[in-house]
Coordinates of N, CA and C in Angstrom, one line a residue:
Chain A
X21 N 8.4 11.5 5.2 CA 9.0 10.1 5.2 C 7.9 9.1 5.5
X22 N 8.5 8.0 5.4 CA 7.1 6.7 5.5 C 6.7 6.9 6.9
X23 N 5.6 6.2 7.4 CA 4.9 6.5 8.4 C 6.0 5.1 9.3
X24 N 5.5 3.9 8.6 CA 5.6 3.0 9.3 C 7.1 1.7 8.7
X25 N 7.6 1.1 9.3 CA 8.7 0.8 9.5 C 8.9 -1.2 9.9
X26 N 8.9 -1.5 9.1 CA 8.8 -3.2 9.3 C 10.3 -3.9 9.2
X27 N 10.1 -4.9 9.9 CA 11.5 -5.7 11.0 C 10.9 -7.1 10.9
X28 N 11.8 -8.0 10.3 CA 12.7 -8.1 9.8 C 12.3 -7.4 8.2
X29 N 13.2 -6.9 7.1 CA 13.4 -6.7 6.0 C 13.0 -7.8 5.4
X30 N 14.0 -9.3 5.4 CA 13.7 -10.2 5.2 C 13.4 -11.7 6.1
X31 N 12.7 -12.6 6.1 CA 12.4 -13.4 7.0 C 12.0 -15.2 6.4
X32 N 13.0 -15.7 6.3 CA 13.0 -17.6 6.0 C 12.9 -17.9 6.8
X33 N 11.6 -19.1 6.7 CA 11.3 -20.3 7.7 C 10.7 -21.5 7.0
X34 N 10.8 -22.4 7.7 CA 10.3 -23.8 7.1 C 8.5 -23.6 7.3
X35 N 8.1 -24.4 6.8 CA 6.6 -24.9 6.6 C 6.2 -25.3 8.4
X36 N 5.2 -24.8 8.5 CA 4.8 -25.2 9.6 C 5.2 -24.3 10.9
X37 N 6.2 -23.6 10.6 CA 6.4 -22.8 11.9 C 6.4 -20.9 11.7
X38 N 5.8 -20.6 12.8 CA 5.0 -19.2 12.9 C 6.3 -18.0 12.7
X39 N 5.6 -17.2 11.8 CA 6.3 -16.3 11.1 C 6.0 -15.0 12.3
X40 N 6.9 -14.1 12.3 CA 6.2 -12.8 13.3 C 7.3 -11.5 12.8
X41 N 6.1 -10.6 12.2 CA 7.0 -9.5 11.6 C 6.5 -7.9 12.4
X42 N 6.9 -7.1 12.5 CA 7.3 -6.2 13.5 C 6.7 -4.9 12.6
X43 N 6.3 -3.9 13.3 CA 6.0 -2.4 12.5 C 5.9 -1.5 13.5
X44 N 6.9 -0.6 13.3 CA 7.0 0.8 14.5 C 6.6 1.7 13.3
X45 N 6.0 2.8 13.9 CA 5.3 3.7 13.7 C 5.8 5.2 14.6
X46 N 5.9 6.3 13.8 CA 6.2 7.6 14.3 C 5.0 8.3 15.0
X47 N 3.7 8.8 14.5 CA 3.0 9.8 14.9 C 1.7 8.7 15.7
X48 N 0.6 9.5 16.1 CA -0.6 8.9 16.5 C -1.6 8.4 15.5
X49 N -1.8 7.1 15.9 CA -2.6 6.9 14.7 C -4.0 6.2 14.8
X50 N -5.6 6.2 13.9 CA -6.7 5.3 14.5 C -6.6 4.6 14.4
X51 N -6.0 4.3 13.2 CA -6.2 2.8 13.0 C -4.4 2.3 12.3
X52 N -4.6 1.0 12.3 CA -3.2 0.1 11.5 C -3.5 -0.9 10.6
X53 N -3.2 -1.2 9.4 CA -3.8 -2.4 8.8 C -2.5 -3.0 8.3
X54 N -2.6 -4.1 8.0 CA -1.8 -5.1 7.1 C -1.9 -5.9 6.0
X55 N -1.1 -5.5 5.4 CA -2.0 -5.9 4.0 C -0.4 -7.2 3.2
X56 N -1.0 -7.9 2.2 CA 0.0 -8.9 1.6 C 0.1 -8.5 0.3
X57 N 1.2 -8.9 -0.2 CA 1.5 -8.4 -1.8 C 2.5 -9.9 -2.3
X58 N 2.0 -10.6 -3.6 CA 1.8 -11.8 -3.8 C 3.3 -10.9 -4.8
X59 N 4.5 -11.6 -5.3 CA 5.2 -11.4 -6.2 C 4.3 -10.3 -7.5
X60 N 4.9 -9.2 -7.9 CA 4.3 -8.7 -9.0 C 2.6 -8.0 -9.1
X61 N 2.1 -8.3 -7.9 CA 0.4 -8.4 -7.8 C 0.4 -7.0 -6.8
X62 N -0.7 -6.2 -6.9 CA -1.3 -5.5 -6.3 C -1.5 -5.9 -4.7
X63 N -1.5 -4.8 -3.9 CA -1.5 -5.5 -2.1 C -3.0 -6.3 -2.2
X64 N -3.4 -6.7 -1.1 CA -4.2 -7.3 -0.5 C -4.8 -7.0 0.8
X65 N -5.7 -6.3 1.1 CA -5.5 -6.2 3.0 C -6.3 -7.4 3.4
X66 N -5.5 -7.7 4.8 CA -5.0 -8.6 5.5 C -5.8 -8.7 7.0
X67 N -5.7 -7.5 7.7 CA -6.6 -7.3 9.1 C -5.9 -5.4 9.2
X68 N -7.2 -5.2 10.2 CA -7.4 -3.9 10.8 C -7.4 -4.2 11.7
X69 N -6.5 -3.3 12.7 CA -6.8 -3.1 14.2 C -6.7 -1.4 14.9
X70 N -7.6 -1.2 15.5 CA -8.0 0.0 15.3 C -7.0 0.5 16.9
X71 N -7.0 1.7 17.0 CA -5.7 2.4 18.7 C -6.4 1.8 19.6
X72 N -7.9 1.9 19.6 CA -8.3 1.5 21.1 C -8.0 -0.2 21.3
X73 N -7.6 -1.0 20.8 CA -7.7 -2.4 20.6 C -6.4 -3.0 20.6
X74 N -5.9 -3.7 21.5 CA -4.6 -4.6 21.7 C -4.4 -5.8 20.9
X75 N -5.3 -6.5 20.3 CA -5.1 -7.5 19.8 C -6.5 -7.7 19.0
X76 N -5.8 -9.2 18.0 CA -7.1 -9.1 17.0 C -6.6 -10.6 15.9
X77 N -7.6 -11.1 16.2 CA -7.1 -12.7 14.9 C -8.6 -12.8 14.1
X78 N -7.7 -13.3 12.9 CA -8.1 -14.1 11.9 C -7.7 -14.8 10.8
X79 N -8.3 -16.0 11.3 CA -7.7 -17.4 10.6 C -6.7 -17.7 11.7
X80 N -5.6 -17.8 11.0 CA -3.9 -17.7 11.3 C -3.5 -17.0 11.8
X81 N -4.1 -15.7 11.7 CA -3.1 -14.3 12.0 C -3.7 -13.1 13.3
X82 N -2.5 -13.5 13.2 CA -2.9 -12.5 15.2 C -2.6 -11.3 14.9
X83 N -2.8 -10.0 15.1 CA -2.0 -9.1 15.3 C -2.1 -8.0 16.6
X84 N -1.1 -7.3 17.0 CA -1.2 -6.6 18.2 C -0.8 -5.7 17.8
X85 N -1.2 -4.6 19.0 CA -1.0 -3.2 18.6 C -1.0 -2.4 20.5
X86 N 0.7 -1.8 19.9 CA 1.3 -1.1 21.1 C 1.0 0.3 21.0
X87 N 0.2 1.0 21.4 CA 0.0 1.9 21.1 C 1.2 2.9 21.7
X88 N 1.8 2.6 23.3 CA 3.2 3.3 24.3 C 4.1 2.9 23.2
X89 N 3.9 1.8 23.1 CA 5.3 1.7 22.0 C 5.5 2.0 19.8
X90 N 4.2 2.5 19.9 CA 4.1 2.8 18.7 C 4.5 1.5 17.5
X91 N 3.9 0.5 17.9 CA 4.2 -0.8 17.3 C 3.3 -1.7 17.1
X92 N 3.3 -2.2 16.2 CA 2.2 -3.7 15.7 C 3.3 -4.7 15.8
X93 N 2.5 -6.0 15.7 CA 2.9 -7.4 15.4 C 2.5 -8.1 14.7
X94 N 2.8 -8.9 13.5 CA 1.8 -9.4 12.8 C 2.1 -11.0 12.8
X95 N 1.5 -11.6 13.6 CA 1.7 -13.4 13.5 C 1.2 -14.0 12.3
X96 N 1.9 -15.1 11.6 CA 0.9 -16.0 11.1 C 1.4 -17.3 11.5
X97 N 0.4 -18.1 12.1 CA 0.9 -19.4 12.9 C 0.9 -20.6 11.8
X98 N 1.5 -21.7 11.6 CA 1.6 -22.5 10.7 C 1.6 -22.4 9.7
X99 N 2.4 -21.5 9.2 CA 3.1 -21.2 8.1 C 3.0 -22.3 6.9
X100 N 2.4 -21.7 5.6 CA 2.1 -22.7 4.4 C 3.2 -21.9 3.0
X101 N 3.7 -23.1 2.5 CA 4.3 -22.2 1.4 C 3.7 -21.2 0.7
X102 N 2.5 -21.4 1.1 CA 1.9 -20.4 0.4 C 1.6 -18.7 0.5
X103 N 2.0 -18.8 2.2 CA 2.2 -17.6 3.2 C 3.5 -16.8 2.3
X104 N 4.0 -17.1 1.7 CA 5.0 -16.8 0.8 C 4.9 -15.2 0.0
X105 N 5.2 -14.3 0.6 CA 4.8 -13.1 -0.2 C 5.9 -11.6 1.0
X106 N 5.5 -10.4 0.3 CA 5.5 -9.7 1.3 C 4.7 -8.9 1.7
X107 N 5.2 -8.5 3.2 CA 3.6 -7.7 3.9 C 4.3 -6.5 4.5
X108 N 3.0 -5.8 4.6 CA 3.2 -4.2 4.9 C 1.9 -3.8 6.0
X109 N 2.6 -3.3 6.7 CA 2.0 -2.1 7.7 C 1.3 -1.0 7.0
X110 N 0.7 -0.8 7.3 CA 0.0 0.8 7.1 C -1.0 1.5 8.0
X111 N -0.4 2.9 8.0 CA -1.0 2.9 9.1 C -2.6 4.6 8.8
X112 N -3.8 4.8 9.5 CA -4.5 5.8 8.9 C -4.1 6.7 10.1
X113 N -3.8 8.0 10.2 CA -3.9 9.1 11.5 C -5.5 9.0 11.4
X114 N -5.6 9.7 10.7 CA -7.5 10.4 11.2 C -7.7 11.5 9.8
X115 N -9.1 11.6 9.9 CA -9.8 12.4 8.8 C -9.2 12.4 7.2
X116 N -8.9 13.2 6.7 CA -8.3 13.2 5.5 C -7.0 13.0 5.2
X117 N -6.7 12.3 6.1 CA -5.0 12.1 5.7 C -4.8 10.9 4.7
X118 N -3.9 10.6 4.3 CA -4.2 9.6 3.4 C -3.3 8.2 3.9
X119 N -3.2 7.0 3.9 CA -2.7 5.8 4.3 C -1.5 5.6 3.8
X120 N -0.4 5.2 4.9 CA 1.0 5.5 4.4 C 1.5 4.0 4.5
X121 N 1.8 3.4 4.0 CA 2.6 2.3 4.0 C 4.2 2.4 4.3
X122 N 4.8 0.8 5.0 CA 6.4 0.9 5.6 C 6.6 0.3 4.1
X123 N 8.0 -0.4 4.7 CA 8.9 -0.9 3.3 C 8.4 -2.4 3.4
X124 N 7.8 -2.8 3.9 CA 7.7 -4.2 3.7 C 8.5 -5.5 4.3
X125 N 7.7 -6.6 5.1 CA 9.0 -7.6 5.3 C 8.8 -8.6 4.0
X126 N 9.6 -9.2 3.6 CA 9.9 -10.3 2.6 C 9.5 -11.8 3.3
X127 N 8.6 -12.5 3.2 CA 8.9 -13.8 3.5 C 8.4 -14.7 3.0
X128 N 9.8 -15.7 3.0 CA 9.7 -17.1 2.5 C 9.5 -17.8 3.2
X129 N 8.6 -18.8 2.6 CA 8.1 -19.8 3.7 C 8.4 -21.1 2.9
X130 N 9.8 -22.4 3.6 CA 10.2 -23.4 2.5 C 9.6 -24.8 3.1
X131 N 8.9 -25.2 1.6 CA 8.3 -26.4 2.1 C 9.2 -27.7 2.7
Chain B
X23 N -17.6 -8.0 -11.7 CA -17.0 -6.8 -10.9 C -15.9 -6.5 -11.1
X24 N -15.5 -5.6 -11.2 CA -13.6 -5.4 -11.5 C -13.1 -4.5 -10.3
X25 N -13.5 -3.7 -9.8 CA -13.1 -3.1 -8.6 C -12.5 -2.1 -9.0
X26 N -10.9 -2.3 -9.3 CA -10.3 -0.8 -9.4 C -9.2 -1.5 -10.6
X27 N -9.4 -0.9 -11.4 CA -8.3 -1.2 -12.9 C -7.4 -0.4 -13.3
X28 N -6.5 -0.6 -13.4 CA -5.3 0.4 -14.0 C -4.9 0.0 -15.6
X29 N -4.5 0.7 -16.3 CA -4.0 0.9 -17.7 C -3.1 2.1 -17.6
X30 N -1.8 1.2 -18.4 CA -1.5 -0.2 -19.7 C -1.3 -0.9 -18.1
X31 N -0.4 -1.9 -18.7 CA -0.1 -3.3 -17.4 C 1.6 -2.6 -17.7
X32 N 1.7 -2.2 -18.7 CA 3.3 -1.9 -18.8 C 3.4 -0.9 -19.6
X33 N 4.7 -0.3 -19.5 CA 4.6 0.6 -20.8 C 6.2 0.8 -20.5
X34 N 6.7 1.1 -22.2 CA 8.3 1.3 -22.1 C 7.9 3.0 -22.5
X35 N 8.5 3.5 -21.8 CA 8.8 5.4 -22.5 C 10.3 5.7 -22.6
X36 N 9.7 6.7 -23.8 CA 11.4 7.3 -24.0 C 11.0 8.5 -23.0
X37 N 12.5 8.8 -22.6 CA 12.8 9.8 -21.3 C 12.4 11.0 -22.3
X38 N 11.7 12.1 -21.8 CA 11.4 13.2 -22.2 C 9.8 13.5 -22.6
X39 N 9.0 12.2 -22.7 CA 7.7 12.2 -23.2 C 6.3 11.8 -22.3
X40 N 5.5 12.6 -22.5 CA 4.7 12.7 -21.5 C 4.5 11.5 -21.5
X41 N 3.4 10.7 -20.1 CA 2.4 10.0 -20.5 C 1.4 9.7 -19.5
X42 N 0.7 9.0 -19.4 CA -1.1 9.0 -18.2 C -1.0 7.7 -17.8
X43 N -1.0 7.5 -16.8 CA -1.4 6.1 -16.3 C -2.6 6.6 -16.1
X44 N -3.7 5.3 -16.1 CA -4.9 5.7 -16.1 C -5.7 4.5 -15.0
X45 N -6.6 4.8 -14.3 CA -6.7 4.6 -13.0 C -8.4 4.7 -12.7
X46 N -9.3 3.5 -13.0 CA -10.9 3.5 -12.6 C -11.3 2.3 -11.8
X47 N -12.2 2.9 -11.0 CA -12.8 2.2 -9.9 C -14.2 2.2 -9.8
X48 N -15.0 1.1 -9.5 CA -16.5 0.9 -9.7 C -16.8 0.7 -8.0
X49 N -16.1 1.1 -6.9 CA -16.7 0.8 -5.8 C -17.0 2.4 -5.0
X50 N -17.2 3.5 -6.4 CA -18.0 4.4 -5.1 C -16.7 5.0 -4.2
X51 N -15.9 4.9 -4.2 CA -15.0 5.1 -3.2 C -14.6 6.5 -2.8
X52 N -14.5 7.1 -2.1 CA -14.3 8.7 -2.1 C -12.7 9.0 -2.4
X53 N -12.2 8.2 -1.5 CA -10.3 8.3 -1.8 C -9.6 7.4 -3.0
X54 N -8.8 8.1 -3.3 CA -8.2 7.3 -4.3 C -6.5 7.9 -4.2
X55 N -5.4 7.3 -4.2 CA -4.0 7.0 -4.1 C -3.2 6.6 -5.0
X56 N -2.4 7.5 -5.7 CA -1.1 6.9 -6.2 C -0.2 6.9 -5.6
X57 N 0.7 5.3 -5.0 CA 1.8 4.9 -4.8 C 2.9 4.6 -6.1
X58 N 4.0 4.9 -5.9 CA 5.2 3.9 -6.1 C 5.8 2.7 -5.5
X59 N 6.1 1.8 -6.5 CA 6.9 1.0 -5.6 C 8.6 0.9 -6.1
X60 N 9.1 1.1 -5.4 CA 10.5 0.9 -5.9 C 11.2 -0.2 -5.0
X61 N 12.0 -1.3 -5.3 CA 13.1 -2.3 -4.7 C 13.6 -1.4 -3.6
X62 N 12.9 -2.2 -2.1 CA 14.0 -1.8 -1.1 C 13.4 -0.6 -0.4
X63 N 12.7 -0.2 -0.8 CA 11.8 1.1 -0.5 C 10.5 1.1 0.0
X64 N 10.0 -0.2 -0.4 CA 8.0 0.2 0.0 C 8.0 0.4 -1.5
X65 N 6.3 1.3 -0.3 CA 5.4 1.8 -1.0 C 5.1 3.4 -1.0
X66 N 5.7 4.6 -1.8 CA 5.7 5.6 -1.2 C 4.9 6.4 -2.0
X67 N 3.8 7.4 -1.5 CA 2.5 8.0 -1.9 C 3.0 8.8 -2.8
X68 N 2.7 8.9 -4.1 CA 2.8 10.2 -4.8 C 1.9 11.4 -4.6
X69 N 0.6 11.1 -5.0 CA -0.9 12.0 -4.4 C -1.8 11.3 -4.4
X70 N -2.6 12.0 -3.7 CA -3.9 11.4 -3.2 C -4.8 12.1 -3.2
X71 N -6.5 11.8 -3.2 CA -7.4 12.5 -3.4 C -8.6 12.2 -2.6
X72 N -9.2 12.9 -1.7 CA -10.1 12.4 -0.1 C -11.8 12.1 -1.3
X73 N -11.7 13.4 -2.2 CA -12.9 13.3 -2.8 C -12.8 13.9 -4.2
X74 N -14.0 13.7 -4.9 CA -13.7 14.2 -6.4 C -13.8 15.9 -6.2
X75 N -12.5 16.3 -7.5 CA -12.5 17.9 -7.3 C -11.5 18.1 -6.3
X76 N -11.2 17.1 -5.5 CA -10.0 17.5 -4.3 C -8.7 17.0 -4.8
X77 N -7.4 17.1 -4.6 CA -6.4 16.1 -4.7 C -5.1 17.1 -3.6
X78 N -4.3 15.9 -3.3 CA -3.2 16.5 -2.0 C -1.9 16.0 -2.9
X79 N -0.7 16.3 -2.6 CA 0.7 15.8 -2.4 C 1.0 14.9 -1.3
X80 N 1.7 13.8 -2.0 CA 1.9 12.8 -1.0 C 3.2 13.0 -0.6
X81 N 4.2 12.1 -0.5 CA 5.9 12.1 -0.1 C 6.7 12.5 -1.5
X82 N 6.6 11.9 -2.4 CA 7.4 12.0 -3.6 C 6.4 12.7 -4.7
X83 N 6.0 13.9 -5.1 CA 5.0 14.1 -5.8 C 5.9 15.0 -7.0
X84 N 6.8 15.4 -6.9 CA 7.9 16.2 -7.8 C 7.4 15.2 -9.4
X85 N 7.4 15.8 -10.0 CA 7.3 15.4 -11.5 C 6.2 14.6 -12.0
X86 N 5.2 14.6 -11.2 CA 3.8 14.1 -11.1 C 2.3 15.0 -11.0
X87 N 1.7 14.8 -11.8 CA -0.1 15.7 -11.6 C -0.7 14.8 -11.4
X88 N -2.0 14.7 -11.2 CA -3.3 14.3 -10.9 C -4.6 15.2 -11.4
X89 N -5.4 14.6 -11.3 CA -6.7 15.2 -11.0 C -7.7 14.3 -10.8
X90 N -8.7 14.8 -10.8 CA -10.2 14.1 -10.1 C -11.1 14.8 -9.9
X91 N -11.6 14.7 -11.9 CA -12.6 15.3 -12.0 C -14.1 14.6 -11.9
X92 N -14.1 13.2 -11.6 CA -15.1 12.8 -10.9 C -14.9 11.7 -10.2
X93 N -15.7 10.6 -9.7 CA -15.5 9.6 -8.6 C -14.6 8.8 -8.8
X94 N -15.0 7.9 -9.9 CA -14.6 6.9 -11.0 C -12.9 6.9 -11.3
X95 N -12.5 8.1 -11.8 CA -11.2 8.0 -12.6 C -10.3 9.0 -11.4
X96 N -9.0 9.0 -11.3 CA -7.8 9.4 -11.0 C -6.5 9.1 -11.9
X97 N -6.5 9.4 -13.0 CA -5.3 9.6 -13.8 C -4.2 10.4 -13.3
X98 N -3.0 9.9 -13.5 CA -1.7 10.1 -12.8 C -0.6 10.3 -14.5
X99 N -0.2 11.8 -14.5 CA 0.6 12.1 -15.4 C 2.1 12.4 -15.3
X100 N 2.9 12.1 -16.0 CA 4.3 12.2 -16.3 C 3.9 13.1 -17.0
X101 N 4.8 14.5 -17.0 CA 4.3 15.3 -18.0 C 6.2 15.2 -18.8
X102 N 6.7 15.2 -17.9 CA 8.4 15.2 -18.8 C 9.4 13.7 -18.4
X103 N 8.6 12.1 -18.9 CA 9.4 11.3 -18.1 C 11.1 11.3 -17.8
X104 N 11.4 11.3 -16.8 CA 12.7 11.0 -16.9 C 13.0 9.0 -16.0
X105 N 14.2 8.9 -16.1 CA 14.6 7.6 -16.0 C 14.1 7.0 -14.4
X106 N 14.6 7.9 -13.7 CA 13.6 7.9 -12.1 C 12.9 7.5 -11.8
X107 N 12.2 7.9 -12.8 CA 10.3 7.0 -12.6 C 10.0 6.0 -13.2
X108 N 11.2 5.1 -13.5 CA 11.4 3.7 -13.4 C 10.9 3.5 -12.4
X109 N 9.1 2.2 -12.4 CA 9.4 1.8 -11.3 C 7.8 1.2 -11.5
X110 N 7.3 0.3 -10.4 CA 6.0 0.1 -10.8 C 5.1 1.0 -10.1
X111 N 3.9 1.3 -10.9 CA 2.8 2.4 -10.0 C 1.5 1.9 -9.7
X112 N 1.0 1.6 -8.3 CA -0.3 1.2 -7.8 C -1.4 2.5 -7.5
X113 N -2.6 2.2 -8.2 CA -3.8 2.8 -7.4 C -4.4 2.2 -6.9
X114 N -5.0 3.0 -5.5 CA -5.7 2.5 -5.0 C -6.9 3.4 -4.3
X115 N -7.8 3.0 -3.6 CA -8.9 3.4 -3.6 C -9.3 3.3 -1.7
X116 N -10.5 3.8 -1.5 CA -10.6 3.3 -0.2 C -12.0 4.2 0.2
X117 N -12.8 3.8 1.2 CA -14.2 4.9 1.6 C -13.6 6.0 1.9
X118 N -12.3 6.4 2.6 CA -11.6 7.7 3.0 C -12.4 7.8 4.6
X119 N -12.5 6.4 5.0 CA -12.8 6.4 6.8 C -11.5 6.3 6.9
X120 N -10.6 5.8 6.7 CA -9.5 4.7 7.3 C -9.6 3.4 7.0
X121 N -10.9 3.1 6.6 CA -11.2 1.3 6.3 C -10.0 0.7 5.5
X122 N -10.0 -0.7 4.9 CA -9.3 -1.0 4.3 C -9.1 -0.3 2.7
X123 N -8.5 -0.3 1.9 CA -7.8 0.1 1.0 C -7.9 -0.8 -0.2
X124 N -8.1 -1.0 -1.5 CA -8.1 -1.9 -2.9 C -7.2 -1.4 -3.5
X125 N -6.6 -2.3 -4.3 CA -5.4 -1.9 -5.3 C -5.2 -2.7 -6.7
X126 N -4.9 -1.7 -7.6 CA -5.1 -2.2 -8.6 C -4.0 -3.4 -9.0
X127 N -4.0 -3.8 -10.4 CA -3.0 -4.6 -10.5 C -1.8 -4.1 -10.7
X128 N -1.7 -2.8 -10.8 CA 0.0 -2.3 -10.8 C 0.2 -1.5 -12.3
X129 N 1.2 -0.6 -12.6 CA 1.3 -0.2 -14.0 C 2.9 -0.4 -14.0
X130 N 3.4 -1.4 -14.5 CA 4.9 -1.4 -14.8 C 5.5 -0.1 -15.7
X131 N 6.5 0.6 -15.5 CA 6.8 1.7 -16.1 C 8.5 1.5 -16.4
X132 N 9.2 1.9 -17.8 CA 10.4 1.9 -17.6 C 10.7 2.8 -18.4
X133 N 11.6 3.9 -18.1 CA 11.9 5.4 -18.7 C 13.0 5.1 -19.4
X134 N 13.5 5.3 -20.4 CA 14.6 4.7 -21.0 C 14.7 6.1 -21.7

């Protein structure tokens, strides 16, 4: 089954205010990434944040990682219509395993 | 630079007939991944391959082969489409540390 698990499904907000999407996770993992997927388009990654590491920004986007609670967070603060897409968790265990992606949250962002 | 390219961009198949999505990358990469995407579902792994000459089973791998017979290509085969595998198919690629991940533009697929 998928590794990882993203909350809300779907998520509307106006322009300008901070979006924050959720990813729980089953097993132990090195690392976490997030990545974007533009309507129709191939993903994008987004930021890595690796088990040993609680937090981590760029640009806009914060993201945290619970390792007791087997969870990320993924911020993006001031929100542009253009933030408009959906995003996924994925997470790597270690060595040759291969990168599992959740279902995705959906968000719209209205100018 | 093109990174990692998939062919066709689409394809209609009649149910019952083979066919190859086809799947090349110019970054050297040791891993390479086919996902599905389906409405409502993600992204869920069909197979994957850590290096050339290797390949694994992902979550959904029933009705699907691979191989990787060298860096460059990972071709992904339907050998008997059926309607199911409606759906769009991404490769992707990656050093096989855990680093980040590239993905193609997608192969739209519809089994009719």
């Amino acid at each position: 089954s998928q590794q990882g698990e993203e909350d809300p499904q779907a998520l509307s907000i106006q322009e300008g205010e901070n979006a924050t999407m959720n990813c729980s996770y089953k097993t132990s993992i090195n690392n976490l990434q997030w990545y974007r997927q533009n309507s129709g388009r191939g993903l994008v990654h987004l930021i890595l944040i690796r088990s040993n590491e609680r937090e981590k920004h760029s640009g806009r986007l914060r993201v945290t990682l619970d390792t007791s609670k087997k969870s990320s967070s993924l911020l993006i603060t001031a929100s542009r219509a253009a933030d408009t897409a959906s995003y996924f968790c994925a997470t790597f265990r270690s060595g040759n395993t291969p990168l599992v992606f959740g279902k995705g949250t959906r968000l719209s962002v209205i100018a | 630079i093109a990174g990692i390219t998939q062919a066709p961009t689409s394809q209609i198949l009649a149910a019952g007939r083979r066919m190859t999505l086809r799947c090349t990358q110019d970054m050297r990469h040791n891993a390479m991944y086919w996902y599905r995407q389906d409405l409502g579902l993600g992204l869920r792994l069909i197979h994957y391959s850590n290096t050339a000459g290797t390949t694994g089973k992902g979550e959904v791998p029933d009705g699907y082969s691979v191989s990787r017979a060298n860096t460059d290509d990972f071709p992904l085969t339907l050998a008997s489409a059926v309607p199911s595998q409606t759906s769009v198919y991404f490769c992707a690629s990656s050093d096989g540390q855990g680093n980040e991940a590239f993905f193609g533009q997608g192969t739209r697929l519809t089994v009719v």
